[in-house]
Amino acid sequence: MSRCIRHAAAFCVLLLVALLVNTAWLQLFLSPSYAGNPANRRPTIARYDQPRGRILVGGRPVTGSRDTGEQLRYERTYADGPLYAPVTGFASQRYGTTFLEHSEDQVLSGTDPMLAGLRLWNDFTRSRAPGGDVVTTLNPAAQRAAFDALGARKGAVAAIEPATGRILALVSTPSYDPAELSGNGPAVAAAWARLNDDPEQPMLNRAVRQTYPPGSTFKVVTAAAALDAGLVTDLDMPTDSPDPYPLPGSTARLVNEGEGCENASLRYAFEFSCNTVFAKLGVDVGAAAMRTAAQGFGFDDEGLRIPFPVTPSTFEAPADRAQRALSSIGQYNTRATPLQMAMVAAAVADGGQSRAPYLVERTTRRGGATVSAAGSRPARQVMLPTTAERLRELMCGVVEEGTGRNAAIPGAVVGGKTGTAQHGVGNRGTPYAWFVSWAQGDQDLDPRVAVAVVVEDASARRGDISGGGTAAPIAKAVMEAVLHSPPTR
């Protein structure tokens, strides 16, 4: 009898060992495949089982959560959805997340380890911390001013605080309401199809994901390269530039929209945007120096995050001198996002220093305790301080005497540069209207804001005046909103 008991006991032990081995095998080796199996809905149910954290602008939440009472319980809501869509993105139960909803998903969903108070207890109970909040750098008045000023036009605005790199406004139009994509029902699928089929591309974030030929606004970069290289030492001396300018190694000739550009001084050429002067300067500076200047401002940077990725702006500085001449006036293969051109204006405003732009000031627990903060951003000197001072003088001249008069603000110092980027087959497309600028109030020690505006469907004549007529008033509205707001601390 005892022998049978021993055999039975041994068999039970064997079964127990097999069970433990099988459980360990499942937990250690097969659990990832089970967790990632589309048929396993537990992670999805758990994800939406509690309210999502909030995204805040000016201390006010622009996102929230709604209890649907369904299996996927909490659904994302948005206040002023179209206004903040280029910043928040969407958080959809069906189509995932984009922009801040994606880059800050761990904080917002409560899965960031930094949010856990007692991690061992949370692991034991399989509970999650409440979703944290994301505090943005946006100035709500500037965001609203940019959105309202663009109106029904297709375009984008980016605004930066030069001394810190804080992004104060990020607007893209036409826009959409992210709330349409929050759930998972038939209406969400219909909205997704409609938005993706819309030829106006309302879900495209033109401020950071679309690059355009920057046109004459790129002349800020070319002027910086020429001044740093010592090719121009006096802003009022003739530049020995013919009009028209024969493109080197080519039978083509470059002309200007306006008059008075032959041998014009850098000041006149900048204020009235003489293509011939800047094309020749780009050739004379050389490919290497032009590339170095552009990259200093942030062109060709494939790693820029704000915290979501920004499409790289590009400047090839081709060895072919004719192509380089066109690249140096913002045409040929030169491409830039509005955020990149705001960075160019900010570097001029901040004494030649360029700071990485950022959109998240800090993240917090639901109770308000800080989890992480942006901290100070390192600056890189992209041009000589004397060059930045001269460029500020030139940009002020554009607003006071040149093509950017529509950006002037009483009681403030404003510098700007207009631009018209031609495109399409034979440059027959309606030009993109550009304006880049910065502004300093009469009570401010330093410039408070740098802005870049692009309008895709600008109905104006082909010339830099379209940037002044169409884009400059939009930039003015944004700059005024910032100057009338309390300074950031």
Tab-separated table of C-alpha atoms in Angstrom:
chain	number	residue	atom	x	y	z
A	1	MET	CA	0.000	0.000	0.000
A	2	SER	CA	2.777	2.378	0.905
A	3	ARG	CA	4.367	1.652	-2.463
A	4	CYS	CA	1.222	2.738	-4.304
A	5	ILE	CA	1.075	5.905	-2.207
A	6	ARG	CA	4.690	6.685	-3.063
A	7	HIS	CA	4.012	6.182	-6.778
A	8	ALA	CA	0.917	8.346	-6.621
A	9	ALA	CA	2.789	11.048	-4.717
A	10	ALA	CA	5.649	10.961	-7.210
A	11	PHE	CA	3.192	11.194	-10.071
A	12	CYS	CA	1.478	14.189	-8.426
A	13	VAL	CA	4.834	15.869	-7.912
A	14	LEU	CA	5.653	15.233	-11.563
A	15	LEU	CA	2.345	16.766	-12.620
A	16	LEU	CA	2.978	19.752	-10.353
A	17	VAL	CA	6.451	20.267	-11.815
A	18	ALA	CA	5.045	20.002	-15.344
A	19	LEU	CA	2.367	22.539	-14.465
A	20	LEU	CA	4.947	24.959	-13.043
A	21	VAL	CA	7.204	24.532	-16.059
A	22	ASN	CA	4.293	25.099	-18.421
A	23	THR	CA	3.189	28.205	-16.483
A	24	ALA	CA	6.720	29.597	-16.475
A	25	TRP	CA	7.012	28.887	-20.204
A	26	LEU	CA	3.760	30.726	-20.854
A	27	GLN	CA	4.678	33.685	-18.645
A	28	LEU	CA	8.288	34.100	-19.744
A	29	PHE	CA	8.258	33.125	-23.391
A	30	LEU	CA	4.748	33.035	-24.797
A	31	SER	CA	3.107	35.954	-22.972
A	32	PRO	CA	4.367	38.591	-25.459
A	33	SER	CA	2.772	36.746	-28.349
A	34	TYR	CA	-0.486	36.337	-26.432
A	35	ALA	CA	-0.459	39.958	-25.345
A	36	GLY	CA	0.085	41.081	-28.933
A	37	ASN	CA	-2.528	38.762	-30.368
A	38	PRO	CA	-5.309	40.809	-32.012
A	39	ALA	CA	-7.842	38.458	-30.455
A	40	ASN	CA	-6.712	39.449	-26.959
A	41	ARG	CA	-8.782	42.508	-26.038
A	42	ARG	CA	-7.681	42.730	-22.399
A	43	PRO	CA	-4.898	45.307	-23.008
A	44	THR	CA	-7.284	47.443	-25.047
A	45	ILE	CA	-10.017	47.214	-22.428
A	46	ALA	CA	-7.522	48.075	-19.684
A	47	ARG	CA	-6.201	51.025	-21.699
A	48	TYR	CA	-9.610	52.683	-21.831
A	49	ASP	CA	-10.749	51.640	-18.367
A	50	GLN	CA	-9.753	54.963	-16.769
A	51	PRO	CA	-9.803	58.624	-17.860
A	52	ARG	CA	-6.883	59.769	-19.960
A	53	GLY	CA	-4.666	62.587	-18.667
A	54	ARG	CA	-5.181	66.130	-19.892
A	55	ILE	CA	-3.259	68.401	-22.257
A	56	LEU	CA	-3.187	71.936	-20.884
A	57	VAL	CA	-2.811	75.277	-22.663
A	58	GLY	CA	-2.465	78.392	-20.530
A	59	GLY	CA	-3.504	76.371	-17.477
A	60	ARG	CA	-6.747	75.242	-19.137
A	61	PRO	CA	-7.344	71.653	-20.293
A	62	VAL	CA	-8.056	71.363	-24.000
A	63	THR	CA	-8.665	67.614	-23.783
A	64	GLY	CA	-10.787	65.462	-21.512
A	65	SER	CA	-12.442	62.042	-21.205
A	66	ARG	CA	-16.066	60.940	-21.466
A	67	ASP	CA	-17.504	57.851	-19.769
A	68	THR	CA	-19.389	55.970	-22.465
A	69	GLY	CA	-20.449	53.072	-20.217
A	70	GLU	CA	-19.276	50.662	-22.923
A	71	GLN	CA	-16.589	47.990	-22.800
A	72	LEU	CA	-14.014	50.541	-23.994
A	73	ARG	CA	-15.201	52.837	-21.283
A	74	TYR	CA	-13.496	56.231	-21.624
A	75	GLU	CA	-13.451	58.155	-24.892
A	76	ARG	CA	-11.330	61.223	-25.640
A	77	THR	CA	-12.946	64.664	-25.823
A	78	TYR	CA	-11.522	67.945	-27.148
A	79	ALA	CA	-12.220	71.593	-26.408
A	80	ASP	CA	-11.584	73.818	-29.441
A	81	GLY	CA	-10.553	70.712	-31.362
A	82	PRO	CA	-9.731	72.340	-34.736
A	83	LEU	CA	-7.739	75.094	-33.021
A	84	TYR	CA	-5.398	72.720	-31.197
A	85	ALA	CA	-5.451	69.693	-33.522
A	86	PRO	CA	-1.917	70.376	-34.897
A	87	VAL	CA	-0.668	70.197	-31.293
A	88	THR	CA	-2.785	67.542	-29.604
A	89	GLY	CA	-3.314	65.252	-32.575
A	90	PHE	CA	-5.993	62.641	-31.923
A	91	ALA	CA	-6.384	59.696	-29.538
A	92	SER	CA	-8.643	57.211	-31.259
A	93	GLN	CA	-9.830	53.844	-29.988
A	94	ARG	CA	-9.732	52.703	-33.586
A	95	TYR	CA	-6.837	54.522	-35.267
A	96	GLY	CA	-4.317	55.080	-32.486
A	97	THR	CA	-2.653	58.364	-31.556
A	98	THR	CA	-0.772	61.246	-33.178
A	99	PHE	CA	1.315	64.279	-32.135
A	100	LEU	CA	1.241	65.019	-28.370
A	101	GLU	CA	-1.346	62.307	-27.802
A	102	HIS	CA	1.245	59.900	-29.208
A	103	SER	CA	4.581	61.279	-27.984
A	104	GLU	CA	3.236	61.744	-24.427
A	105	ASP	CA	1.037	58.640	-24.443
A	106	GLN	CA	2.724	56.960	-21.471
A	107	VAL	CA	2.085	59.971	-19.253
A	108	LEU	CA	-1.461	60.518	-20.504
A	109	SER	CA	-2.415	56.832	-20.246
A	110	GLY	CA	-0.841	56.391	-16.797
A	111	THR	CA	1.691	53.763	-17.905
A	112	ASP	CA	4.781	55.927	-17.387
A	113	PRO	CA	6.810	54.331	-14.542
A	114	MET	CA	7.462	57.829	-13.169
A	115	LEU	CA	3.768	58.168	-12.317
A	116	ALA	CA	3.680	55.062	-10.120
A	117	GLY	CA	3.803	55.764	-6.395
A	118	LEU	CA	4.476	52.211	-5.151
A	119	ARG	CA	5.623	50.263	-8.184
A	120	LEU	CA	5.782	46.871	-6.451
A	121	TRP	CA	2.242	47.305	-5.148
A	122	ASN	CA	1.012	48.364	-8.572
A	123	ASP	CA	2.703	45.347	-10.141
A	124	PHE	CA	1.112	43.059	-7.538
A	125	THR	CA	-2.382	44.533	-7.957
A	126	ARG	CA	-1.965	45.022	-11.709
A	127	SER	CA	-3.289	48.562	-11.287
A	128	ARG	CA	-2.242	51.691	-13.163
A	129	ALA	CA	-1.585	55.157	-11.890
A	130	PRO	CA	-4.098	57.803	-12.998
A	131	GLY	CA	-3.168	59.471	-16.268
A	132	GLY	CA	-0.835	62.444	-15.895
A	133	ASP	CA	-1.174	65.893	-17.414
A	134	VAL	CA	0.940	67.515	-20.139
A	135	VAL	CA	1.490	71.259	-19.766
A	136	THR	CA	2.293	72.912	-23.085
A	137	THR	CA	4.262	76.073	-23.848
A	138	LEU	CA	1.502	77.508	-26.046
A	139	ASN	CA	0.231	81.043	-25.620
A	140	PRO	CA	-3.557	80.660	-26.043
A	141	ALA	CA	-3.977	84.228	-27.299
A	142	ALA	CA	-1.299	83.747	-29.961
A	143	GLN	CA	-2.768	80.386	-31.006
A	144	ARG	CA	-6.214	81.910	-31.396
A	145	ALA	CA	-4.881	84.963	-33.234
A	146	ALA	CA	-3.015	82.771	-35.743
A	147	PHE	CA	-6.031	80.519	-36.322
A	148	ASP	CA	-8.470	83.398	-36.772
A	149	ALA	CA	-6.087	85.370	-39.012
A	150	LEU	CA	-5.539	82.422	-41.338
A	151	GLY	CA	-9.279	81.876	-41.494
A	152	ALA	CA	-10.390	79.871	-44.507
A	153	ARG	CA	-6.996	80.101	-46.220
A	154	LYS	CA	-4.713	77.114	-46.526
A	155	GLY	CA	-1.486	77.644	-44.617
A	156	ALA	CA	0.361	77.484	-41.318
A	157	VAL	CA	1.844	79.601	-38.538
A	158	ALA	CA	4.660	78.826	-36.105
A	159	ALA	CA	5.691	81.188	-33.313
A	160	ILE	CA	8.653	80.810	-30.932
A	161	GLU	CA	9.980	82.653	-27.911
A	162	PRO	CA	13.537	83.451	-29.104
A	163	ALA	CA	15.256	83.454	-25.706
A	164	THR	CA	13.998	80.001	-24.686
A	165	GLY	CA	12.748	78.070	-27.715
A	166	ARG	CA	9.222	77.756	-26.295
A	167	ILE	CA	6.682	77.241	-29.049
A	168	LEU	CA	3.971	79.853	-28.537
A	169	ALA	CA	1.702	78.981	-31.465
A	170	LEU	CA	1.436	76.113	-33.920
A	171	VAL	CA	-1.480	76.371	-36.335
A	172	SER	CA	-2.372	74.601	-39.570
A	173	THR	CA	-5.411	75.267	-41.742
A	174	PRO	CA	-7.725	73.841	-42.866
A	175	SER	CA	-8.067	71.844	-39.667
A	176	TYR	CA	-10.402	69.187	-38.273
A	177	ASP	CA	-11.976	68.141	-34.985
A	178	PRO	CA	-10.050	65.224	-33.409
A	179	ALA	CA	-13.181	64.285	-31.442
A	180	GLU	CA	-14.626	62.847	-34.664
A	181	LEU	CA	-12.023	60.069	-34.436
A	182	SER	CA	-12.142	59.341	-30.695
A	183	GLY	CA	-14.479	56.337	-30.578
A	184	ASN	CA	-14.655	53.116	-32.552
A	185	GLY	CA	-18.116	53.086	-34.143
A	186	PRO	CA	-19.283	53.475	-37.735
A	187	ALA	CA	-19.300	57.280	-37.449
A	188	VAL	CA	-15.571	57.229	-36.646
A	189	ALA	CA	-14.823	55.071	-39.687
A	190	ALA	CA	-16.863	57.400	-41.877
A	191	ALA	CA	-15.053	60.463	-40.507
A	192	TRP	CA	-11.680	58.792	-41.065
A	193	ALA	CA	-12.521	58.041	-44.692
A	194	ARG	CA	-13.859	61.551	-45.290
A	195	LEU	CA	-10.838	63.288	-43.750
A	196	ASN	CA	-8.352	61.130	-45.640
A	197	ASP	CA	-10.160	61.600	-48.942
A	198	ASP	CA	-10.420	65.374	-48.530
A	199	PRO	CA	-8.144	67.007	-51.155
A	200	GLU	CA	-7.508	69.897	-48.704
A	201	GLN	CA	-5.761	67.435	-46.334
A	202	PRO	CA	-7.115	68.811	-43.041
A	203	MET	CA	-5.138	66.252	-40.995
A	204	LEU	CA	-1.813	67.378	-42.490
A	205	ASN	CA	0.124	69.440	-39.958
A	206	ARG	CA	1.528	72.030	-42.326
A	207	ALA	CA	3.472	73.794	-39.574
A	208	VAL	CA	5.845	70.878	-38.917
A	209	ARG	CA	5.136	68.133	-41.458
A	210	GLN	CA	4.965	70.063	-44.742
A	211	THR	CA	7.975	71.661	-46.405
A	212	TYR	CA	7.718	74.507	-48.895
A	213	PRO	CA	10.175	76.458	-51.016
A	214	PRO	CA	10.832	79.352	-48.608
A	215	GLY	CA	11.374	81.886	-51.362
A	216	SER	CA	12.889	85.193	-50.349
A	217	THR	CA	12.612	84.505	-46.616
A	218	PHE	CA	15.676	82.292	-47.128
A	219	LYS	CA	17.617	85.444	-47.994
A	220	VAL	CA	18.025	85.899	-44.235
A	221	VAL	CA	20.244	82.803	-44.275
A	222	THR	CA	22.122	83.933	-47.390
A	223	ALA	CA	22.697	87.388	-45.913
A	224	ALA	CA	24.006	85.817	-42.691
A	225	ALA	CA	26.449	83.647	-44.658
A	226	ALA	CA	27.678	86.628	-46.715
A	227	LEU	CA	28.131	88.855	-43.665
A	228	ASP	CA	29.905	86.139	-41.674
A	229	ALA	CA	32.215	85.468	-44.637
A	230	GLY	CA	33.076	89.159	-44.921
A	231	LEU	CA	31.787	89.450	-48.491
A	232	VAL	CA	29.721	92.423	-47.344
A	233	THR	CA	31.226	94.825	-44.820
A	234	ASP	CA	29.008	97.859	-45.397
A	235	LEU	CA	25.249	97.482	-45.689
A	236	ASP	CA	25.026	100.565	-47.907
A	237	MET	CA	27.833	99.858	-50.382
A	238	PRO	CA	27.015	98.645	-53.934
A	239	THR	CA	27.287	94.882	-54.324
A	240	ASP	CA	28.482	94.728	-57.953
A	241	SER	CA	25.417	92.699	-58.956
A	242	PRO	CA	24.111	92.916	-62.530
A	243	ASP	CA	20.426	93.023	-63.395
A	244	PRO	CA	19.542	90.674	-64.974
A	245	TYR	CA	22.029	88.198	-63.497
A	246	PRO	CA	23.380	85.547	-65.918
A	247	LEU	CA	23.264	82.249	-64.026
A	248	PRO	CA	26.838	80.839	-64.112
A	249	GLY	CA	27.361	78.068	-66.652
A	250	SER	CA	23.864	78.601	-68.040
A	251	THR	CA	22.149	80.606	-70.752
A	252	ALA	CA	19.360	81.539	-68.331
A	253	ARG	CA	19.096	84.945	-66.727
A	254	LEU	CA	17.637	85.788	-63.363
A	255	VAL	CA	15.513	88.926	-63.125
A	256	ASN	CA	13.773	90.910	-60.398
A	257	GLU	CA	10.159	91.858	-59.886
A	258	GLY	CA	11.060	95.408	-58.903
A	259	GLU	CA	13.470	98.057	-60.098
A	260	GLY	CA	16.677	99.500	-58.719
A	261	CYS	CA	18.391	96.159	-58.060
A	262	GLU	CA	21.423	96.618	-60.324
A	263	ASN	CA	24.492	96.912	-58.050
A	264	ALA	CA	22.094	97.545	-55.165
A	265	SER	CA	23.393	97.717	-51.614
A	266	LEU	CA	22.600	94.832	-49.287
A	267	ARG	CA	20.192	97.069	-47.397
A	268	TYR	CA	18.185	97.977	-50.507
A	269	ALA	CA	18.356	94.418	-51.833
A	270	PHE	CA	17.050	93.037	-48.538
A	271	GLU	CA	14.281	95.601	-48.121
A	272	PHE	CA	13.026	95.176	-51.686
A	273	SER	CA	14.106	91.543	-52.128
A	274	CYS	CA	16.410	91.730	-55.142
A	275	ASN	CA	16.840	88.169	-56.381
A	276	THR	CA	19.923	89.007	-58.445
A	277	VAL	CA	21.911	90.333	-55.488
A	278	PHE	CA	21.273	87.320	-53.266
A	279	ALA	CA	21.746	84.776	-56.040
A	280	LYS	CA	25.195	86.235	-56.750
A	281	LEU	CA	26.024	86.320	-53.028
A	282	GLY	CA	25.104	82.643	-52.709
A	283	VAL	CA	27.451	81.791	-55.570
A	284	ASP	CA	30.261	83.931	-54.151
A	285	VAL	CA	29.923	82.532	-50.617
A	286	GLY	CA	30.488	79.010	-51.924
A	287	ALA	CA	28.739	75.688	-51.448
A	288	ALA	CA	30.495	74.692	-48.201
A	289	ALA	CA	29.891	77.989	-46.407
A	290	MET	CA	26.264	78.178	-47.549
A	291	ARG	CA	25.656	74.622	-46.350
A	292	THR	CA	27.297	75.374	-42.986
A	293	ALA	CA	25.159	78.483	-42.527
A	294	ALA	CA	21.920	76.692	-43.382
A	295	GLN	CA	22.694	73.724	-41.137
A	296	GLY	CA	23.530	76.099	-38.294
A	297	PHE	CA	19.987	77.443	-38.474
A	298	GLY	CA	18.612	73.888	-38.373
A	299	PHE	CA	18.333	72.804	-42.009
A	300	ASP	CA	19.028	69.112	-42.725
A	301	ASP	CA	18.403	68.169	-39.074
A	302	GLU	CA	16.682	64.790	-39.158
A	303	GLY	CA	16.541	64.471	-35.377
A	304	LEU	CA	14.413	67.473	-34.424
A	305	ARG	CA	11.651	66.536	-31.950
A	306	ILE	CA	9.300	68.961	-30.192
A	307	PRO	CA	8.625	66.198	-28.793
A	308	PHE	CA	6.981	64.668	-31.903
A	309	PRO	CA	9.150	64.499	-35.042
A	310	VAL	CA	9.476	67.466	-37.389
A	311	THR	CA	9.990	66.885	-41.100
A	312	PRO	CA	13.559	67.976	-41.952
A	313	SER	CA	14.019	71.197	-43.894
A	314	THR	CA	16.617	70.831	-46.626
A	315	PHE	CA	19.299	72.909	-48.296
A	316	GLU	CA	21.510	71.066	-50.767
A	317	ALA	CA	24.020	73.822	-51.635
A	318	PRO	CA	24.700	72.181	-55.019
A	319	ALA	CA	28.127	72.407	-56.583
A	320	ASP	CA	26.498	73.635	-59.792
A	321	ARG	CA	26.679	77.407	-59.409
A	322	ALA	CA	23.468	78.131	-61.322
A	323	GLN	CA	21.543	75.764	-59.095
A	324	ARG	CA	23.226	77.202	-56.002
A	325	ALA	CA	22.195	80.691	-57.088
A	326	LEU	CA	18.548	79.575	-57.175
A	327	SER	CA	18.895	77.649	-53.891
A	328	SER	CA	20.237	80.795	-52.226
A	329	ILE	CA	17.023	82.690	-52.960
A	330	GLY	CA	14.861	79.888	-51.568
A	331	GLN	CA	14.062	78.161	-54.843
A	332	TYR	CA	15.369	75.057	-56.662
A	333	ASN	CA	15.520	72.240	-54.038
A	334	THR	CA	15.491	74.398	-50.912
A	335	ARG	CA	12.576	73.367	-48.682
A	336	ALA	CA	11.514	74.505	-45.225
A	337	THR	CA	8.760	74.000	-42.690
A	338	PRO	CA	7.163	77.081	-41.123
A	339	LEU	CA	8.684	76.002	-37.787
A	340	GLN	CA	12.150	76.021	-39.384
A	341	MET	CA	11.696	79.550	-40.713
A	342	ALA	CA	10.460	80.682	-37.285
A	343	MET	CA	13.730	79.267	-35.932
A	344	VAL	CA	15.642	81.398	-38.469
A	345	ALA	CA	13.862	84.567	-37.326
A	346	ALA	CA	14.359	83.601	-33.667
A	347	ALA	CA	18.117	83.183	-34.154
A	348	VAL	CA	18.370	86.688	-35.583
A	349	ALA	CA	16.293	88.079	-32.714
A	350	ASP	CA	18.390	86.303	-30.072
A	351	GLY	CA	21.767	87.698	-31.100
A	352	GLY	CA	22.676	84.871	-33.464
A	353	GLN	CA	21.858	82.053	-31.042
A	354	SER	CA	19.593	79.199	-32.084
A	355	ARG	CA	17.697	77.181	-29.501
A	356	ALA	CA	15.877	73.915	-30.076
A	357	PRO	CA	12.114	74.574	-30.056
A	358	TYR	CA	9.951	72.645	-27.620
A	359	LEU	CA	6.244	72.285	-26.970
A	360	VAL	CA	6.004	70.588	-23.542
A	361	GLU	CA	6.831	72.719	-20.501
A	362	ARG	CA	6.369	69.906	-17.992
A	363	THR	CA	4.402	66.772	-17.208
A	364	THR	CA	2.589	66.321	-13.906
A	365	ARG	CA	0.684	63.777	-11.888
A	366	ARG	CA	-3.063	64.212	-11.688
A	367	GLY	CA	-2.649	66.128	-8.440
A	368	GLY	CA	-0.243	68.617	-10.013
A	369	ALA	CA	3.114	67.297	-8.759
A	370	THR	CA	5.782	67.684	-11.430
A	371	VAL	CA	7.028	64.477	-13.055
A	372	SER	CA	9.399	66.041	-15.575
A	373	ALA	CA	10.241	69.571	-16.709
A	374	ALA	CA	11.731	70.925	-19.909
A	375	GLY	CA	14.566	72.802	-18.214
A	376	SER	CA	16.915	75.204	-19.972
A	377	ARG	CA	17.717	74.502	-23.603
A	378	PRO	CA	21.316	74.820	-24.811
A	379	ALA	CA	21.946	77.425	-27.492
A	380	ARG	CA	24.339	77.244	-30.402
A	381	GLN	CA	25.866	80.328	-31.984
A	382	VAL	CA	24.917	80.149	-35.660
A	383	MET	CA	26.330	83.526	-36.731
A	384	LEU	CA	28.508	86.266	-35.352
A	385	PRO	CA	26.716	88.577	-32.893
A	386	THR	CA	27.627	91.507	-35.162
A	387	THR	CA	25.998	89.695	-38.082
A	388	ALA	CA	22.822	89.159	-36.058
A	389	GLU	CA	22.812	92.866	-35.157
A	390	ARG	CA	23.086	93.840	-38.817
A	391	LEU	CA	20.361	91.400	-39.805
A	392	ARG	CA	18.058	92.847	-37.160
A	393	GLU	CA	18.716	96.252	-38.683
A	394	LEU	CA	17.925	94.914	-42.152
A	395	MET	CA	14.740	93.192	-40.997
A	396	CYS	CA	13.570	96.370	-39.269
A	397	GLY	CA	14.136	98.182	-42.554
A	398	VAL	CA	11.819	95.754	-44.349
A	399	VAL	CA	8.983	96.670	-41.971
A	400	GLU	CA	9.759	100.385	-41.816
A	401	GLU	CA	10.661	101.080	-45.450
A	402	GLY	CA	10.298	97.915	-47.524
A	403	THR	CA	7.805	95.224	-48.430
A	404	GLY	CA	6.753	94.346	-44.872
A	405	ARG	CA	5.031	97.554	-43.765
A	406	ASN	CA	1.825	95.656	-42.988
A	407	ALA	CA	3.573	94.018	-40.013
A	408	ALA	CA	4.376	97.281	-38.219
A	409	ILE	CA	3.086	97.502	-34.634
A	410	PRO	CA	2.870	100.890	-32.902
A	411	GLY	CA	5.039	100.999	-29.794
A	412	ALA	CA	7.087	97.950	-30.774
A	413	VAL	CA	10.226	97.183	-32.742
A	414	VAL	CA	9.402	94.717	-35.509
A	415	GLY	CA	11.746	93.064	-37.981
A	416	GLY	CA	10.567	90.980	-40.910
A	417	LYS	CA	11.207	89.495	-44.330
A	418	THR	CA	8.631	88.871	-47.022
A	419	GLY	CA	8.820	86.010	-49.455
A	420	THR	CA	7.014	84.614	-52.467
A	421	ALA	CA	7.814	81.034	-53.375
A	422	GLN	CA	6.941	80.122	-56.938
A	423	HIS	CA	6.180	76.501	-57.728
A	424	GLY	CA	4.382	74.212	-60.121
A	425	VAL	CA	5.154	73.402	-63.750
A	426	GLY	CA	6.963	76.401	-65.183
A	427	ASN	CA	6.354	78.232	-61.884
A	428	ARG	CA	2.760	78.782	-63.002
A	429	GLY	CA	1.237	77.783	-59.646
A	430	THR	CA	-0.172	80.493	-57.399
A	431	PRO	CA	2.839	81.607	-55.328
A	432	TYR	CA	3.132	80.695	-51.667
A	433	ALA	CA	3.164	83.860	-49.580
A	434	TRP	CA	5.703	83.892	-46.722
A	435	PHE	CA	6.517	86.246	-43.904
A	436	VAL	CA	9.064	85.732	-41.115
A	437	SER	CA	9.416	88.236	-38.317
A	438	TRP	CA	10.187	89.024	-34.699
A	439	ALA	CA	8.861	91.675	-32.325
A	440	GLN	CA	10.028	93.456	-29.194
A	441	GLY	CA	7.732	95.635	-27.095
A	442	ASP	CA	8.907	99.025	-25.910
A	443	GLN	CA	9.052	97.726	-22.318
A	444	ASP	CA	10.860	94.491	-23.239
A	445	LEU	CA	14.586	93.949	-22.841
A	446	ASP	CA	14.664	91.384	-25.653
A	447	PRO	CA	12.420	90.268	-28.530
A	448	ARG	CA	9.415	88.355	-27.202
A	449	VAL	CA	8.350	86.390	-30.260
A	450	ALA	CA	9.526	85.142	-33.655
A	451	VAL	CA	6.918	84.116	-36.225
A	452	ALA	CA	6.776	82.384	-39.589
A	453	VAL	CA	3.644	82.411	-41.751
A	454	VAL	CA	2.992	80.631	-45.027
A	455	VAL	CA	-0.208	80.934	-47.058
A	456	GLU	CA	-0.564	78.432	-49.872
A	457	ASP	CA	-3.390	80.017	-51.820
A	458	ALA	CA	-2.274	83.633	-51.684
A	459	SER	CA	-4.090	85.593	-54.368
A	460	ALA	CA	-1.512	88.229	-55.161
A	461	ARG	CA	0.857	89.166	-57.924
A	462	ARG	CA	4.090	87.260	-58.329
A	463	GLY	CA	6.495	89.163	-56.146
A	464	ASP	CA	7.572	89.552	-52.584
A	465	ILE	CA	4.787	92.072	-52.048
A	466	SER	CA	2.375	89.104	-51.766
A	467	GLY	CA	4.161	88.012	-48.627
A	468	GLY	CA	3.766	91.532	-47.293
A	469	GLY	CA	0.142	91.794	-48.343
A	470	THR	CA	-1.099	88.337	-47.372
A	471	ALA	CA	1.171	86.820	-44.737
A	472	ALA	CA	2.459	89.910	-42.896
A	473	PRO	CA	-0.927	90.872	-41.366
A	474	ILE	CA	-1.256	87.335	-39.988
A	475	ALA	CA	2.188	87.563	-38.381
A	476	LYS	CA	1.270	90.980	-36.983
A	477	ALA	CA	-1.827	89.551	-35.284
A	478	VAL	CA	0.240	86.812	-33.639
A	479	MET	CA	2.984	89.199	-32.517
A	480	GLU	CA	0.451	91.615	-31.041
A	481	ALA	CA	-1.194	88.775	-29.114
A	482	VAL	CA	2.137	87.809	-27.558
A	483	LEU	CA	3.194	91.388	-26.796
A	484	HIS	CA	-0.144	92.011	-25.066
A	485	SER	CA	0.253	88.848	-22.948
A	486	PRO	CA	2.151	88.737	-19.636
A	487	PRO	CA	5.791	87.672	-20.139
A	488	THR	CA	6.555	84.021	-19.406
A	489	ARG	CA	8.499	83.250	-16.264
